[in-house]
mmCIF file of C-alpha atoms in Angstrom:
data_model
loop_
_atom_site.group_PDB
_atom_site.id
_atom_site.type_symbol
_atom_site.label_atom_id
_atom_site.label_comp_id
_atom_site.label_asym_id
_atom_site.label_seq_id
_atom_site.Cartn_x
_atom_site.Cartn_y
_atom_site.Cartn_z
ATOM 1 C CA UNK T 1 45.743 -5.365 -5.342
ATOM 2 C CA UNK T 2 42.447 -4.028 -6.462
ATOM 3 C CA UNK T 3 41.920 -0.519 -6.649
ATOM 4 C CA UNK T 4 39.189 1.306 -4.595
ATOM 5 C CA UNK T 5 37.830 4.095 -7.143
ATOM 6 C CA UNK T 6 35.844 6.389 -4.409
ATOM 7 C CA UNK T 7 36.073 9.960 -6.775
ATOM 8 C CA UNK T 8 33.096 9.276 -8.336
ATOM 9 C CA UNK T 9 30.130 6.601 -9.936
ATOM 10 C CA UNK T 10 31.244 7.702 -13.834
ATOM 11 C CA UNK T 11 34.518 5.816 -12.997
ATOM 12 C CA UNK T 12 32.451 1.890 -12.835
ATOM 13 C CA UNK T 13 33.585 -0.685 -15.903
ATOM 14 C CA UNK T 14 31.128 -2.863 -17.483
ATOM 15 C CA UNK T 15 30.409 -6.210 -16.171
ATOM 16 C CA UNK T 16 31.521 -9.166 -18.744
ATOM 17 C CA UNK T 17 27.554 -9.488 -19.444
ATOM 18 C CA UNK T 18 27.247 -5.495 -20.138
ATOM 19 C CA UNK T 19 29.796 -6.090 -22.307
ATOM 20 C CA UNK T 20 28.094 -9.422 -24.204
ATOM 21 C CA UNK T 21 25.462 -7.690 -24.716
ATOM 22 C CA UNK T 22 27.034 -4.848 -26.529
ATOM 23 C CA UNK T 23 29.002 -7.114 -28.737
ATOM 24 C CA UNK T 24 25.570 -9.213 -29.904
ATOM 25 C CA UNK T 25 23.570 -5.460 -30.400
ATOM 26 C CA UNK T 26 22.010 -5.561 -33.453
ATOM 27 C CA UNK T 27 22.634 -2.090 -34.810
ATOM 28 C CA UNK T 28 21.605 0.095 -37.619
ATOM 29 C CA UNK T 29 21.984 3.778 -38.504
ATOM 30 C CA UNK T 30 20.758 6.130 -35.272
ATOM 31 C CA UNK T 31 20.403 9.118 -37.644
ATOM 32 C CA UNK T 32 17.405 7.389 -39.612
ATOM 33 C CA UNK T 33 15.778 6.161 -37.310
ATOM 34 C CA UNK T 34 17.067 3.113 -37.633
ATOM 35 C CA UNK T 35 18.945 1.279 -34.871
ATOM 36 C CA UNK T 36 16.513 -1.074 -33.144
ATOM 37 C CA UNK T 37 18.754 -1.511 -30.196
ATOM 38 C CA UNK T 38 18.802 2.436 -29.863
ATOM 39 C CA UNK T 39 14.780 2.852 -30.422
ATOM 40 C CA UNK T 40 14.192 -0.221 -27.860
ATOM 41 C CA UNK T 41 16.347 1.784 -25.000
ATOM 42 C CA UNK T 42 14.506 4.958 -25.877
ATOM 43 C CA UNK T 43 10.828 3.430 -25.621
ATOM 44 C CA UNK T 44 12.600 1.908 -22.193
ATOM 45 C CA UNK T 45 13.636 4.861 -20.937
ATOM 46 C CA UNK T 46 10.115 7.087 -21.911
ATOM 47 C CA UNK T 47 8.102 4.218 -20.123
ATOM 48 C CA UNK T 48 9.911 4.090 -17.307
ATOM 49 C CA UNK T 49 9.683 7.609 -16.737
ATOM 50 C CA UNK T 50 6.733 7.913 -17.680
ATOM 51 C CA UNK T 51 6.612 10.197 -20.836
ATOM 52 C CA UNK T 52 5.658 10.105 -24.662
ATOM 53 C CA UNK T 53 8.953 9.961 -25.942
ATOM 54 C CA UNK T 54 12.992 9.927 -24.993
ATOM 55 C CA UNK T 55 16.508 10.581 -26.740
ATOM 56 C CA UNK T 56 19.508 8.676 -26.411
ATOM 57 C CA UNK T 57 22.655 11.109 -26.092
ATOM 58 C CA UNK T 58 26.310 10.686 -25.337
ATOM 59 C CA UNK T 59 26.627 12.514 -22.215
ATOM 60 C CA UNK T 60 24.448 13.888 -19.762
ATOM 61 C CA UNK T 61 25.829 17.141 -20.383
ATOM 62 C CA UNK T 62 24.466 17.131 -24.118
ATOM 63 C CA UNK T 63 21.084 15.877 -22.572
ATOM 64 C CA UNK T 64 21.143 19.182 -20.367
ATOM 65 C CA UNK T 65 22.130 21.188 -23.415
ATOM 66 C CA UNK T 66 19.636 20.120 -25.096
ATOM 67 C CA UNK T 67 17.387 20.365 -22.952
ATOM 68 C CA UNK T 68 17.999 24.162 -22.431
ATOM 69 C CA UNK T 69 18.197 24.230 -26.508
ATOM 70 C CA UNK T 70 14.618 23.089 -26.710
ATOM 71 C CA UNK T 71 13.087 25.076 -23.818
ATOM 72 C CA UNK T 72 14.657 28.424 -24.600
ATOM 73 C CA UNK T 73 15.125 30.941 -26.903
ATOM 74 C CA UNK T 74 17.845 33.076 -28.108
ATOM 75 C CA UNK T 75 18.021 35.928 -24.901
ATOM 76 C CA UNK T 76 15.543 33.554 -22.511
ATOM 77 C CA UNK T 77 16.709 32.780 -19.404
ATOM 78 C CA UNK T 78 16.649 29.524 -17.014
ATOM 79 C CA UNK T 79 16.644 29.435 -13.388
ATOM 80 C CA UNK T 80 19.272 26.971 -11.837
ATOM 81 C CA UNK T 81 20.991 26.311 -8.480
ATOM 82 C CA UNK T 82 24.483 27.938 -7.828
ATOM 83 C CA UNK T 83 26.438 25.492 -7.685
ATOM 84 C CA UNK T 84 23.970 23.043 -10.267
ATOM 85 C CA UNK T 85 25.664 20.652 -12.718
ATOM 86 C CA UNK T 86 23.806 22.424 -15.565
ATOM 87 C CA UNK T 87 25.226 26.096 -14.646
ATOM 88 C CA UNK T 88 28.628 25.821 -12.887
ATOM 89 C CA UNK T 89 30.189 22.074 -14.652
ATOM 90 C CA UNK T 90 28.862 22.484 -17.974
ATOM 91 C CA UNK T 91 31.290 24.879 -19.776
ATOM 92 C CA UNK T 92 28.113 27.855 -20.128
ATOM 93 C CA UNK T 93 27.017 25.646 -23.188
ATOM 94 C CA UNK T 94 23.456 27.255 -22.905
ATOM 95 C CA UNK T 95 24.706 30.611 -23.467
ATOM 96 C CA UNK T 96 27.797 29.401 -25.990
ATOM 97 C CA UNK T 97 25.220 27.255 -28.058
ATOM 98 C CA UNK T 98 21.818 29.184 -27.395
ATOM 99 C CA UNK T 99 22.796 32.633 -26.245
ATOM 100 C CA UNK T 100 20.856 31.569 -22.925
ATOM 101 C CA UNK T 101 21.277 33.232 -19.313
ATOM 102 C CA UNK T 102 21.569 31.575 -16.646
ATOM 103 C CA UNK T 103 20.022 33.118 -13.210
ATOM 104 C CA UNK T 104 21.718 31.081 -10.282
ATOM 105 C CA UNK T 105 20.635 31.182 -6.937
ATOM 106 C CA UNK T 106 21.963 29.507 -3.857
ATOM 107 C CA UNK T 107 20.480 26.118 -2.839
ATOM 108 C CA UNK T 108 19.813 25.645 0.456
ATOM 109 C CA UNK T 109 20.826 23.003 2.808
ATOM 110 C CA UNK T 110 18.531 20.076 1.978
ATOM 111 C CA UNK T 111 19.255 20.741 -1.835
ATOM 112 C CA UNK T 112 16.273 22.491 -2.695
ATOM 113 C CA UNK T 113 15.791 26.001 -4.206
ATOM 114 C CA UNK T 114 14.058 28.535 -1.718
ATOM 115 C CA UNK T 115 10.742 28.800 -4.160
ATOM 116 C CA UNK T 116 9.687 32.265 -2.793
ATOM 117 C CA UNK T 117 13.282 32.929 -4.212
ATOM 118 C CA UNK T 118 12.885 31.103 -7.290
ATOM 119 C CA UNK T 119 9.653 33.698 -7.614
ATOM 120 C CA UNK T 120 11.712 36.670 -6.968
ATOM 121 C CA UNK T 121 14.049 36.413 -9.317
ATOM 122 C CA UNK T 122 11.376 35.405 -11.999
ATOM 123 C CA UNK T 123 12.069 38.693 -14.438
ATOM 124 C CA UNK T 124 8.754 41.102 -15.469
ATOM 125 C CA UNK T 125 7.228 41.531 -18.774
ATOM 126 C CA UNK T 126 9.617 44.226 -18.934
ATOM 127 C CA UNK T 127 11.749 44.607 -22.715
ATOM 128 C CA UNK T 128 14.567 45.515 -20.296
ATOM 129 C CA UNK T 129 15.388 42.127 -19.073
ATOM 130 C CA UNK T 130 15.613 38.611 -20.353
ATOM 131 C CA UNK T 131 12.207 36.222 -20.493
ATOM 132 C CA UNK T 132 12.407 33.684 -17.869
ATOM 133 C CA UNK T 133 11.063 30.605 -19.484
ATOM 134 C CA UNK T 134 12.863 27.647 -17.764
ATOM 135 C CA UNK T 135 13.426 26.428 -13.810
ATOM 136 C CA UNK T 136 16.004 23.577 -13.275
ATOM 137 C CA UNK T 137 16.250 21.211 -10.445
ATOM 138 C CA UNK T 138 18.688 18.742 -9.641
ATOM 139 C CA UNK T 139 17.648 15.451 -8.069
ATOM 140 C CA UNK T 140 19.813 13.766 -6.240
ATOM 141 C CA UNK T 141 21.779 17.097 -5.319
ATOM 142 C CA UNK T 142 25.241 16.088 -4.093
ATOM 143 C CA UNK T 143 23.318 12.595 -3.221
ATOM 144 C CA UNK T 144 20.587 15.288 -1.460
ATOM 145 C CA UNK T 145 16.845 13.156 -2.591
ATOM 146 C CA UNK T 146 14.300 16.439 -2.625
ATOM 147 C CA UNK T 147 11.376 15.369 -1.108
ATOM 148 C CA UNK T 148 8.138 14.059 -3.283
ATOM 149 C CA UNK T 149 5.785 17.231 -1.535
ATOM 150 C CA UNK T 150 8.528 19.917 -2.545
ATOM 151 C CA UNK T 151 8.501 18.757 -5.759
ATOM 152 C CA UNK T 152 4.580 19.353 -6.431
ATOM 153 C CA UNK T 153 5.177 22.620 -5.116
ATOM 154 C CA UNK T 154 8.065 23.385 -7.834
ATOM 155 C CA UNK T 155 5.550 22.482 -10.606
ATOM 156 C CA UNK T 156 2.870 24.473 -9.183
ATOM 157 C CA UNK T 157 5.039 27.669 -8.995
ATOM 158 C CA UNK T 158 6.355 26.785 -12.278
ATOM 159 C CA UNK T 159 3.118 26.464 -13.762
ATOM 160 C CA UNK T 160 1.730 29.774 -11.973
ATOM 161 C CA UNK T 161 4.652 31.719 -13.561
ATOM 162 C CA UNK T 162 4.393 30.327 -16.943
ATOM 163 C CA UNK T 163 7.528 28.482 -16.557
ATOM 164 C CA UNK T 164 8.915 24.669 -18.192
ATOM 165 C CA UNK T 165 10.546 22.039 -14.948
ATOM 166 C CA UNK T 166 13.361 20.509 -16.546
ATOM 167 C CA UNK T 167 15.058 17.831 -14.043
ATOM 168 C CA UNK T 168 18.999 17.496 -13.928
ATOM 169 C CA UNK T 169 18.133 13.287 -13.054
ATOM 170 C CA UNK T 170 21.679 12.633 -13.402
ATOM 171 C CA UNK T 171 20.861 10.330 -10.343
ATOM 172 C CA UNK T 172 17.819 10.332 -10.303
ATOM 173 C CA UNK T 173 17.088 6.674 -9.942
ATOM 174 C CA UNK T 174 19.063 6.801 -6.738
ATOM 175 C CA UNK T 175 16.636 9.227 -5.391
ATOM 176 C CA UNK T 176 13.628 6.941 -6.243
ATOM 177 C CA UNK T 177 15.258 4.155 -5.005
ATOM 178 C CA UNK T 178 15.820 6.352 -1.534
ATOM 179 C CA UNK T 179 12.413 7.084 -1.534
ATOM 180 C CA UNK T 180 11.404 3.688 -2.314
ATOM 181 C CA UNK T 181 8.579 5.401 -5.041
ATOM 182 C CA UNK T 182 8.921 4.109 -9.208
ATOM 183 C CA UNK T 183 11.334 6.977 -11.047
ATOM 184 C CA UNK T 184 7.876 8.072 -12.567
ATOM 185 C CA UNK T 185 6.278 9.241 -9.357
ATOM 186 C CA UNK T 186 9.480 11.780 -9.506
ATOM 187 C CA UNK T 187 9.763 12.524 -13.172
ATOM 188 C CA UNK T 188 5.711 13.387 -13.405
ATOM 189 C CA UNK T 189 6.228 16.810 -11.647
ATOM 190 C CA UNK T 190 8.752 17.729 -14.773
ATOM 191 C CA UNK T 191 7.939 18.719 -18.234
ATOM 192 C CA UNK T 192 11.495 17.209 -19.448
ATOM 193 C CA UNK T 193 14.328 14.917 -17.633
ATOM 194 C CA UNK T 194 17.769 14.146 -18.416
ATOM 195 C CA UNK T 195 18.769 10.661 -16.639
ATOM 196 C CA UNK T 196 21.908 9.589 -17.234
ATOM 197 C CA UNK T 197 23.486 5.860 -17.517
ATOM 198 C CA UNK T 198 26.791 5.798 -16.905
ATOM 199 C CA UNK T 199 27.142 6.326 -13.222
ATOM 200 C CA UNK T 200 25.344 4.362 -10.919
ATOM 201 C CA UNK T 201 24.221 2.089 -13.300
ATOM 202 C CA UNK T 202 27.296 0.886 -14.803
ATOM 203 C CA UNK T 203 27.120 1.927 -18.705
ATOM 204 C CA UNK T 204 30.451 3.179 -20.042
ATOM 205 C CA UNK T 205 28.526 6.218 -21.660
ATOM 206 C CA UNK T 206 24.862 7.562 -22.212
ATOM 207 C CA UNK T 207 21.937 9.156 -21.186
ATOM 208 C CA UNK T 208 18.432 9.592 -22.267
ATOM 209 C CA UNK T 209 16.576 12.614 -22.486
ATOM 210 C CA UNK T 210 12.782 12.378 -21.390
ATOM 211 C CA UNK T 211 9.827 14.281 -22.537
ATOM 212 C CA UNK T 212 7.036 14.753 -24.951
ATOM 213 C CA UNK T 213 7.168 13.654 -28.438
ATOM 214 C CA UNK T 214 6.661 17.435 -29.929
ATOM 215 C CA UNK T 215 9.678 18.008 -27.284
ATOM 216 C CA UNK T 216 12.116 15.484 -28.379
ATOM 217 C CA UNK T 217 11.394 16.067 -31.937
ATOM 218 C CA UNK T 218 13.263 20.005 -31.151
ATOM 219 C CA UNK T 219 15.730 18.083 -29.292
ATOM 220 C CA UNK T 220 16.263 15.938 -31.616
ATOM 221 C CA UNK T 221 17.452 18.285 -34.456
ATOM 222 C CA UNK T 222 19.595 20.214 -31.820
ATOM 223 C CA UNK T 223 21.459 16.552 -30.926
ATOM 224 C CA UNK T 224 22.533 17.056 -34.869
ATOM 225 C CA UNK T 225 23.375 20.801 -34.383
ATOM 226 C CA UNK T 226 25.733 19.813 -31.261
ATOM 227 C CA UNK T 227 27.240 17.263 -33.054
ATOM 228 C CA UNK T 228 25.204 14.124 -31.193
ATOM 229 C CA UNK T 229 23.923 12.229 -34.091
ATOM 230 C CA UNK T 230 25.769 8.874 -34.225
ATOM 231 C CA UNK T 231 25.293 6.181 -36.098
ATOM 232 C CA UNK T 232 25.569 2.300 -34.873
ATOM 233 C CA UNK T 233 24.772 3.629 -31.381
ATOM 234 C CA UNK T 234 23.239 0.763 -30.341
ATOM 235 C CA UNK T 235 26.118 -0.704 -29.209
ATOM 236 C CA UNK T 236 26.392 1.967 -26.581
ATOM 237 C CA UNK T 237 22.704 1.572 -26.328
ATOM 238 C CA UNK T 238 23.367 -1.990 -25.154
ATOM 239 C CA UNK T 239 24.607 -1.229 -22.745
ATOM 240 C CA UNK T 240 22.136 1.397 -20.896
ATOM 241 C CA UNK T 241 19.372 -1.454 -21.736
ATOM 242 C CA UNK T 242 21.300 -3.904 -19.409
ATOM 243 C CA UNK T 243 22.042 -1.450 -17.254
ATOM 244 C CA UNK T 244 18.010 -0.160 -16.959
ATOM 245 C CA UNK T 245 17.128 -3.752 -16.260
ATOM 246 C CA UNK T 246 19.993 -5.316 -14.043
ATOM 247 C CA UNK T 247 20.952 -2.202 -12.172
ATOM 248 C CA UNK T 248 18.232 -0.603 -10.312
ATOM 249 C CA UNK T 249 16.966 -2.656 -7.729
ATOM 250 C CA UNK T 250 20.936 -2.894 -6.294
ATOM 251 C CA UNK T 251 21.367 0.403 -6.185
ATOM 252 C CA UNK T 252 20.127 0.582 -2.246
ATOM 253 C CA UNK T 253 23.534 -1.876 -1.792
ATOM 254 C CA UNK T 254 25.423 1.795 -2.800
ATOM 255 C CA UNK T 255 23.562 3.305 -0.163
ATOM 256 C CA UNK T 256 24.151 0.803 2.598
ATOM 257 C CA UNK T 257 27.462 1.017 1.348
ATOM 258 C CA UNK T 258 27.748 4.768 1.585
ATOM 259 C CA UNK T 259 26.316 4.449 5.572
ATOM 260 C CA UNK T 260 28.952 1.714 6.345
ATOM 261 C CA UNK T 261 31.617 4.419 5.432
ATOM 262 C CA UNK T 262 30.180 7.219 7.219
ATOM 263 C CA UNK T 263 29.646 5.093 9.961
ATOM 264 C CA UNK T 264 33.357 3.847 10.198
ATOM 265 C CA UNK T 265 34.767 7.110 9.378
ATOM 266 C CA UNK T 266 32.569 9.058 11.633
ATOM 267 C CA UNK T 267 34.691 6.826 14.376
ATOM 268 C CA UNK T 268 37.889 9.046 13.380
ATOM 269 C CA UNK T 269 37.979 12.188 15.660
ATOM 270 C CA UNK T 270 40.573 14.119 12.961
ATOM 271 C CA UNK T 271 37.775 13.383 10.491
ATOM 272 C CA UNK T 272 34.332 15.886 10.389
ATOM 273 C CA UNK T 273 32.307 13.225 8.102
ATOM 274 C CA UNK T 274 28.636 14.411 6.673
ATOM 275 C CA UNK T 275 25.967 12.276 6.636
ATOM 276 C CA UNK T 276 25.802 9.628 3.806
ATOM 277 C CA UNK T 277 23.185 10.781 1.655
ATOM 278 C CA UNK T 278 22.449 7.935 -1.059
ATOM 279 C CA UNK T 279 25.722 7.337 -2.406
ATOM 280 C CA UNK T 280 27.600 10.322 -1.805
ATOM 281 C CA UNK T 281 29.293 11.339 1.629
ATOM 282 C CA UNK T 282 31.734 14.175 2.408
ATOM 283 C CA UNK T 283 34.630 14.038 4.770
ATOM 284 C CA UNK T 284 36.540 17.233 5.979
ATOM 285 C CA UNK T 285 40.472 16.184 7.220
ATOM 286 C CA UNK T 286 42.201 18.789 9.412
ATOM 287 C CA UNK T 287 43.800 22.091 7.268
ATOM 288 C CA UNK T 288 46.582 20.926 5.364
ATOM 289 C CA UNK T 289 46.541 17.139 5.324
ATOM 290 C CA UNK T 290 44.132 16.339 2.292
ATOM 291 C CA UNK T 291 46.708 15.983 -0.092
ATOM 292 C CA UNK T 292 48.773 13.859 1.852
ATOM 293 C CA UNK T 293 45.888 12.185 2.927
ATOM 294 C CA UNK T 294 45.258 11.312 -0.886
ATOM 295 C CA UNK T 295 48.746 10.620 -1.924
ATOM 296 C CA UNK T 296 49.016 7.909 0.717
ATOM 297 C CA UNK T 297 45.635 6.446 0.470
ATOM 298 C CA UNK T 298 46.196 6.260 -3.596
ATOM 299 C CA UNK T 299 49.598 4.474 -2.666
ATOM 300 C CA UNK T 300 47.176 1.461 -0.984
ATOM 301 C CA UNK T 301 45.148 1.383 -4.246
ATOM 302 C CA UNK T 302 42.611 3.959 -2.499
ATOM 303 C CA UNK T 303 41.739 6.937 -4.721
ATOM 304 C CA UNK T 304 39.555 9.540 -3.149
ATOM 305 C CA UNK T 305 38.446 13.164 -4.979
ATOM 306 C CA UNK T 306 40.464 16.453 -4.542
ATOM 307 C CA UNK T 307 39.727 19.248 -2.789
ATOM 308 C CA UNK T 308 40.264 20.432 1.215
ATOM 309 C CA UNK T 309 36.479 18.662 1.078
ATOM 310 C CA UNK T 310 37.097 14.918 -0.022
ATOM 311 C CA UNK T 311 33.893 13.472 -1.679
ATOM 312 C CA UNK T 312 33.617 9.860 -1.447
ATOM 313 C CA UNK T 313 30.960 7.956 -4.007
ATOM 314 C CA UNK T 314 29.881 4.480 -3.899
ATOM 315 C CA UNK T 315 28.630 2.648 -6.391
ATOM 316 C CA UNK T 316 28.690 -0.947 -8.106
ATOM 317 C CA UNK T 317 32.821 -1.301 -8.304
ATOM 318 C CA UNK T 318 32.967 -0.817 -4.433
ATOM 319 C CA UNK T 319 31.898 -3.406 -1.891
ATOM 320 C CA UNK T 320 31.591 -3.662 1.404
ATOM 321 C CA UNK T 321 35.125 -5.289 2.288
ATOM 322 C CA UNK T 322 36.416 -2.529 -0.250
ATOM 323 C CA UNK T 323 34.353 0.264 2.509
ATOM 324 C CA UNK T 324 36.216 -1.702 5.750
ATOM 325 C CA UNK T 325 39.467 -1.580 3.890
ATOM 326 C CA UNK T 326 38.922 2.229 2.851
ATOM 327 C CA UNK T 327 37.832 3.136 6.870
ATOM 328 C CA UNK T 328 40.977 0.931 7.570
ATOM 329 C CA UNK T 329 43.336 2.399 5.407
ATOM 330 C CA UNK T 330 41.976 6.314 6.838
ATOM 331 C CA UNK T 331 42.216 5.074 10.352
ATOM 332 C CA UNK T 332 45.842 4.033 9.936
ATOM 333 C CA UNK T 333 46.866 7.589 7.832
ATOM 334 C CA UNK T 334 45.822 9.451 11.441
ATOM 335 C CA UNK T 335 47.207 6.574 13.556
ATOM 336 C CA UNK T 336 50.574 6.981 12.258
ATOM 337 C CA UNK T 337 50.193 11.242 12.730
ATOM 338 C CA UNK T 338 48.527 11.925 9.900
ATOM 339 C CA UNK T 339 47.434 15.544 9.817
#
C-alpha cells in the first residue's frame, strides 16, 4: 500500500528523471567557481527572480543565515514575525553565528506584520540599544500568500527607515503561482530572497539565495565560514534545475489538491478544518484524540504532523485519489467513535 506523506512538502522523492539528470550532471569543483551545472542553476535562479546574482546552499536554513550574516552586523538587529521560520525553527543561528538580535513581533491573521508595528519597534539612534538594520517577511506564511499591494508598502517603510527586505521565499513560488503573477513581480519589493528547492518542487536538497552581486559576494564567503562550500554540487544542483523547469506550472494541482481536502474534511462535524491556503490546511480534532487520530491513520499508510493542531501539506507525492482516501480514512476514525 502506498503511503500518504501529509506532514510536510520536504518529505517528496525525486522522480526517475530528477534523478537522470543528477546522475548525467557534469560537475566540477563549487568552491572555484567551477561547477557548470552549479553556475547554470544559479544564473536560473537570479533570472527568474529577477536579480544580479544567486547562491546555491544546502538548506534553506543556511540561505536565511546567510542572509542575516550579510545584512547585519555584530550587535544589529532584524525584525521578524513571532512565530517566523528564520526566528523560532532556526536554532538562533543569527545570534550563535553573528551575535544578531532578533526583535519578533506577532503576525497577524492574514500573515502579514502590522507595519505601524514593524515602525514601533524600529530602535533610535540611541548607543543604548541595538541598530535595526534588517526586516524579514515570510511569503507563503503557513501557506498565507501576502498580498502584491502590502508588499510595496513593506519596502516603502523599509526604505523610509533605512532598513534591508530580506524574503523567507521558502514557498515562495507557491505564492506566485496563487497569485498567478511571475516570482519576480514578488521578489522585486526585496533587497535579498532565500527560495528554497526541496519542498514543493521536488529536489532532495537546496536552495538558492537571491540578490545583488556585491551581496552574494558577502554571502558567499559566509557559506565557507558556516561550513557550505561543497564541491561536485552540481549533482544536487541537478536536481533544483529540473525541478525550476518541470515543477512550477503544477504546483496549482497542490492547491486544488489542498481545497479537495478541506472540502471533504470540512464535511466531518468532529473536525474544525481552516481554509486551504495554497498547499497547507489545518485541522483541529476534538481534545484528546489527535494522537490516536495519528496512530490509526499512520496504521492505513496515512501520516499526518503532530501536535493538538494537525497540519496537512500537499504537494507532488499526493494525488487526488491519495486526498479521497485521506478524507476516507478520517471519516471512518470518527465513524467508528473516534474522539
Amino acid at each position: 500500500m502506498k503511503t500518504v506523506d501529509l506532514r510536510s512538502d520536504t518529505v517528496t522523492s525525486p522522480s526517475q528523471a530528477m534523478r537522470r539528470e543528477m546522475a548525467n550532471a557534469p560537475v566540477g569543483d563549487d568552491v572555484y567557481g567551477e561547477d557548470p551545472t552549479v553556475n547554470r542553476l544559479e544564473s536560473m535562479a537570479a533570472e527568474l527572480l529577477g536579480k544580479e546574482a544567486a547562491l546555491f546552499v544546502p538548506t534553506g536554513t543556511m540561505g536565511n543565515l546567510l542572509a542575516l550574516l550579510s545584512h547585519c552586523g555584530r550587535g544589529d538587529e532584524y525584525i521578524a514575525g513571532q512565530e517566523a521560520h528564520i526566528y523560532r525553527w532556526e536554532g538562533g543561528g543569527g545570534a550563535i553565528f553573528g551575535g544578531i538580535q532578533p526583535q519578533p513581533i506577532e503576525f497577524e491573521e492574514d500573515g502579514t506584520l502590522d507595519l505601524e508595528k514593524v515602525r514601533r519597534v524600529v530602535k533610535p539612534a540611541d548607543y543604548h540599544h541595538p541598530v535595526t538594520r534588517l526586516l524579514c517577511l515570510e511569503n507563503t506564511q503557513v501557506g498565507k500568500v501576502l498580498p502584491l499591494d502590502y508588499l510595496t508598502k513593506a519596502a516603502e517603510l523599509a526604505q523610509s527607515l533605512g532598513l534591508s527586505l530580506h524574503l523567507d521565499g521558502a514557498r515562495v513560488f507557491n505564492a506566485a503561482a496563487y497569485l498567478g503573477v511571475p516570482v519576480a513581480t514578488i521578489a522585486a519589493h526585496f533587497d535579498s530572497a532565500s527560495v528554497c528547492l526541496s519542498k514543493g518542487l521536488g529536489a532532495p536538497a537546496g536552495t538558492v539565495l537571491c540578490a545583488s552581486r556585491e551581496f552574494i559576494g558577502r554571502a558567499r564567503r559566509w557559506r565557507k565560514v558556516a561550513g557550505g562550500g561543497m564541491r561536485q554540487a552540481g549533482i544536487l544542483a541537478a536536481a533544483g534545475i529540473h525541478a525550476l523547469e518541470k515543477n512550477l506550472q503544477r504546483l496549482t494541482e497542490d492547491h486544488e489538491n489542498a481545497e479537495l481536502l478541506a472540502a471533504g474534511l470540512g464535511h466531518i462535524e468532529e473536525l474544525l478544518v481552516s481554509q486551504a491556503r495554497t498547499n497547507i490546511l489545518f485541522v483541529t480534532p476534538p481534545a484528546g484524540s489527535a494522537d490516536r487520530l495519528r496512530k490509526t491513520l499512520a496504521a492505513e499508510g496515512i501520516l499526518l504532523g503532530g501536535g493538538d493542531q494537525i497540519r496537512l501539506v500537499t504537494h507532488l507525492d499526493v494525488t487526488s485519489a491519495d486526498v479521497e482516501r485521506t478524507v476516507a480514512a478520517f471519516k471512518g476514525f470518527f465513524a467508528a467513535g473516534g474522539k
